[in-house]
Amino acid sequence: MTVSLPITYAKKTTKGAADSRDEYFLQLPGRREVDVFHDQTGEPRRMNFQWTAISQQVLASSQIRHPLYQFDLHGGCSPAGHIAQFRPALVTYLWDVGSPQPPGACWANGKNAPVGQVEVAKVLDTSAAYAMDIPPPYRLKAGTYRGSLTYSIGPGGDFDFGNDATELSGDSLTVNFVLDVQHAFIFEFPPGSDRAVLEPQGGWDAWLTGARRPGRLYRDLPFRLWSTGPFKVYKQCQYEDGDRCGIRNDDSDQVPVTIALSLPADVEHRGGAVSRLALPTGRSAALQFEAATPTLNRAGQLHFEVARDDVGSMLAHPAVPTQAR
């Protein structure tokens, strides 16, 4: 990725100078850590940022005096591109940074100029390539994250153009980061899943023909999940029964129903697998789930269960229960 930088200046160069900083010289900043913050929650995330290449458009008085028309390159950069024109004597170059952390100084001198020749070159435009090491997007909450880095410009600064760099466009550069994180999220139930009919294992026939009381009533509803980021889950109850939902008959006899969730192995809660995890009631108590990897069309289940002791209460007060939701 590349970006244009608002950096222009004049650079005095001396061919064959004892100090490389008197040649056409530059040193880029090293790798930096930057914190970006979620617009709504203020939640921080840390990433690494580094400059990997630099390109400049450089004007000199003539080709033969140009420090970059035909040049030898030294230090921590390697040539990656070069365009030159005769009138005016304008060169646009691209240098790769060999080791962004830490970057070595780079300097060049023109092959055609005699040793000791002094030239003042004008840097008309600066661009750079960069790389960012961001947290995995599927572990980032949806929304916009913002942050910034500020670099110093000048001798001994983050962007260092050597000795006799004058007419600098500024003494600092601020890079603003905006990360727009958008996630796909689909919870898909098959048709008919708007009703969960709770039954004993094997159905009611055994009990109706004289068998002992069923051990429990339950229903497992399958679903398919697509998720590329973290999400939260909670339940809402028509009738609350402690930390569970209640179902009741027309006479207001009520029993609790446990509602639990099983998710694909790609999704974790507090670093562990999600298997029959009871769901809390209300948005404020919602459970946070994290994606270990993006989840695409994976199976999960929603579990409804009336425990054995409560089945006895239901059988003692038979009726058609109203819905819990």
PDB file of N, CA and C in Angstrom, residues 10 84 111 114-115 125-126 129 133 135 164 168 180 187 197 216 224 245 263 277 283 320:
ATOM      1  N   ALA A  10      14.721  21.179  -0.098  1.00  0.00           N
ATOM      2  CA  ALA A  10      15.911  21.325  -0.939  1.00  0.00           C
ATOM      3  C   ALA A  10      17.058  20.602  -0.253  1.00  0.00           C
ATOM      4  N   ALA A  84      13.720   9.031 -15.624  1.00  0.00           N
ATOM      5  CA  ALA A  84      14.480  10.286 -15.753  1.00  0.00           C
ATOM      6  C   ALA A  84      14.078  11.008 -17.036  1.00  0.00           C
ATOM      7  N   LYS A 111      26.817   9.139 -10.924  1.00  0.00           N
ATOM      8  CA  LYS A 111      28.001   8.578 -11.570  1.00  0.00           C
ATOM      9  C   LYS A 111      28.684   9.589 -12.490  1.00  0.00           C
ATOM     10  N   PRO A 114      31.668  14.932 -11.247  1.00  0.00           N
ATOM     11  CA  PRO A 114      33.025  14.785 -10.702  1.00  0.00           C
ATOM     12  C   PRO A 114      33.015  14.827  -9.181  1.00  0.00           C
ATOM     13  N   VAL A 115      34.003  14.185  -8.576  1.00  0.00           N
ATOM     14  CA  VAL A 115      34.123  14.209  -7.115  1.00  0.00           C
ATOM     15  C   VAL A 115      34.242  15.648  -6.642  1.00  0.00           C
ATOM     16  N   ASP A 125       8.220  16.042  -4.623  1.00  0.00           N
ATOM     17  CA  ASP A 125       7.126  15.148  -4.218  1.00  0.00           C
ATOM     18  C   ASP A 125       7.723  13.947  -3.492  1.00  0.00           C
ATOM     19  N   THR A 126       7.013  13.473  -2.477  1.00  0.00           N
ATOM     20  CA  THR A 126       7.446  12.296  -1.722  1.00  0.00           C
ATOM     21  C   THR A 126       6.257  11.351  -1.544  1.00  0.00           C
ATOM     22  N   ALA A 129       5.643   3.553   0.539  1.00  0.00           N
ATOM     23  CA  ALA A 129       4.862   2.327   0.723  1.00  0.00           C
ATOM     24  C   ALA A 129       4.950   1.923   2.187  1.00  0.00           C
ATOM     25  N   ASP A 133       0.484  -4.441  10.386  1.00  0.00           N
ATOM     26  CA  ASP A 133       0.185  -5.727  10.995  1.00  0.00           C
ATOM     27  C   ASP A 133      -0.940  -5.496  11.995  1.00  0.00           C
ATOM     28  N   PRO A 135      -4.584  -6.591  14.166  1.00  0.00           N
ATOM     29  CA  PRO A 135      -5.171  -7.786  14.772  1.00  0.00           C
ATOM     30  C   PRO A 135      -6.097  -8.465  13.764  1.00  0.00           C
ATOM     31  N   ASP A 164      22.290  19.725   5.474  1.00  0.00           N
ATOM     32  CA  ASP A 164      21.939  20.754   4.491  1.00  0.00           C
ATOM     33  C   ASP A 164      20.642  20.449   3.762  1.00  0.00           C
ATOM     34  N   LEU A 168      12.345  22.773   4.273  1.00  0.00           N
ATOM     35  CA  LEU A 168      11.443  21.670   4.617  1.00  0.00           C
ATOM     36  C   LEU A 168      10.005  22.157   4.708  1.00  0.00           C
ATOM     37  N   ASP A 180     -12.217   0.663   9.336  1.00  0.00           N
ATOM     38  CA  ASP A 180     -13.663   0.445   9.283  1.00  0.00           C
ATOM     39  C   ASP A 180     -13.909  -1.060   9.258  1.00  0.00           C
ATOM     40  N   PHE A 187     -27.676 -15.785  11.484  1.00  0.00           N
ATOM     41  CA  PHE A 187     -28.161 -16.888  12.310  1.00  0.00           C
ATOM     42  C   PHE A 187     -29.371 -17.433  11.579  1.00  0.00           C
ATOM     43  N   VAL A 197     -41.369 -27.601  20.416  1.00  0.00           N
ATOM     44  CA  VAL A 197     -42.258 -28.540  21.107  1.00  0.00           C
ATOM     45  C   VAL A 197     -41.410 -29.441  22.000  1.00  0.00           C
ATOM     46  N   ARG A 216     -37.120 -36.013  31.505  1.00  0.00           N
ATOM     47  CA  ARG A 216     -37.018 -34.598  31.167  1.00  0.00           C
ATOM     48  C   ARG A 216     -37.781 -34.355  29.877  1.00  0.00           C
ATOM     49  N   ARG A 224     -27.802 -22.689  11.412  1.00  0.00           N
ATOM     50  CA  ARG A 224     -26.540 -22.488  10.700  1.00  0.00           C
ATOM     51  C   ARG A 224     -26.035 -21.091  11.035  1.00  0.00           C
ATOM     52  N   CYS A 245     -36.292 -19.006  31.864  1.00  0.00           N
ATOM     53  CA  CYS A 245     -37.616 -18.611  31.404  1.00  0.00           C
ATOM     54  C   CYS A 245     -38.653 -19.565  31.995  1.00  0.00           C
ATOM     55  N   LEU A 263     -22.319 -23.905  20.042  1.00  0.00           N
ATOM     56  CA  LEU A 263     -21.818 -23.216  18.850  1.00  0.00           C
ATOM     57  C   LEU A 263     -20.710 -24.027  18.194  1.00  0.00           C
ATOM     58  N   LEU A 277     -24.221 -24.078  26.795  1.00  0.00           N
ATOM     59  CA  LEU A 277     -23.980 -22.952  27.690  1.00  0.00           C
ATOM     60  C   LEU A 277     -25.293 -22.229  27.941  1.00  0.00           C
ATOM     61  N   ARG A 283     -30.287  -7.901  27.945  1.00  0.00           N
ATOM     62  CA  ARG A 283     -29.141  -7.393  27.195  1.00  0.00           C
ATOM     63  C   ARG A 283     -27.941  -7.112  28.089  1.00  0.00           C
ATOM     64  N   VAL A 320     -52.527 -27.188  28.383  1.00  0.00           N
ATOM     65  CA  VAL A 320     -51.729 -26.779  27.235  1.00  0.00           C
ATOM     66  C   VAL A 320     -50.988 -25.517  27.642  1.00  0.00           C
TER      67      VAL A 320
END
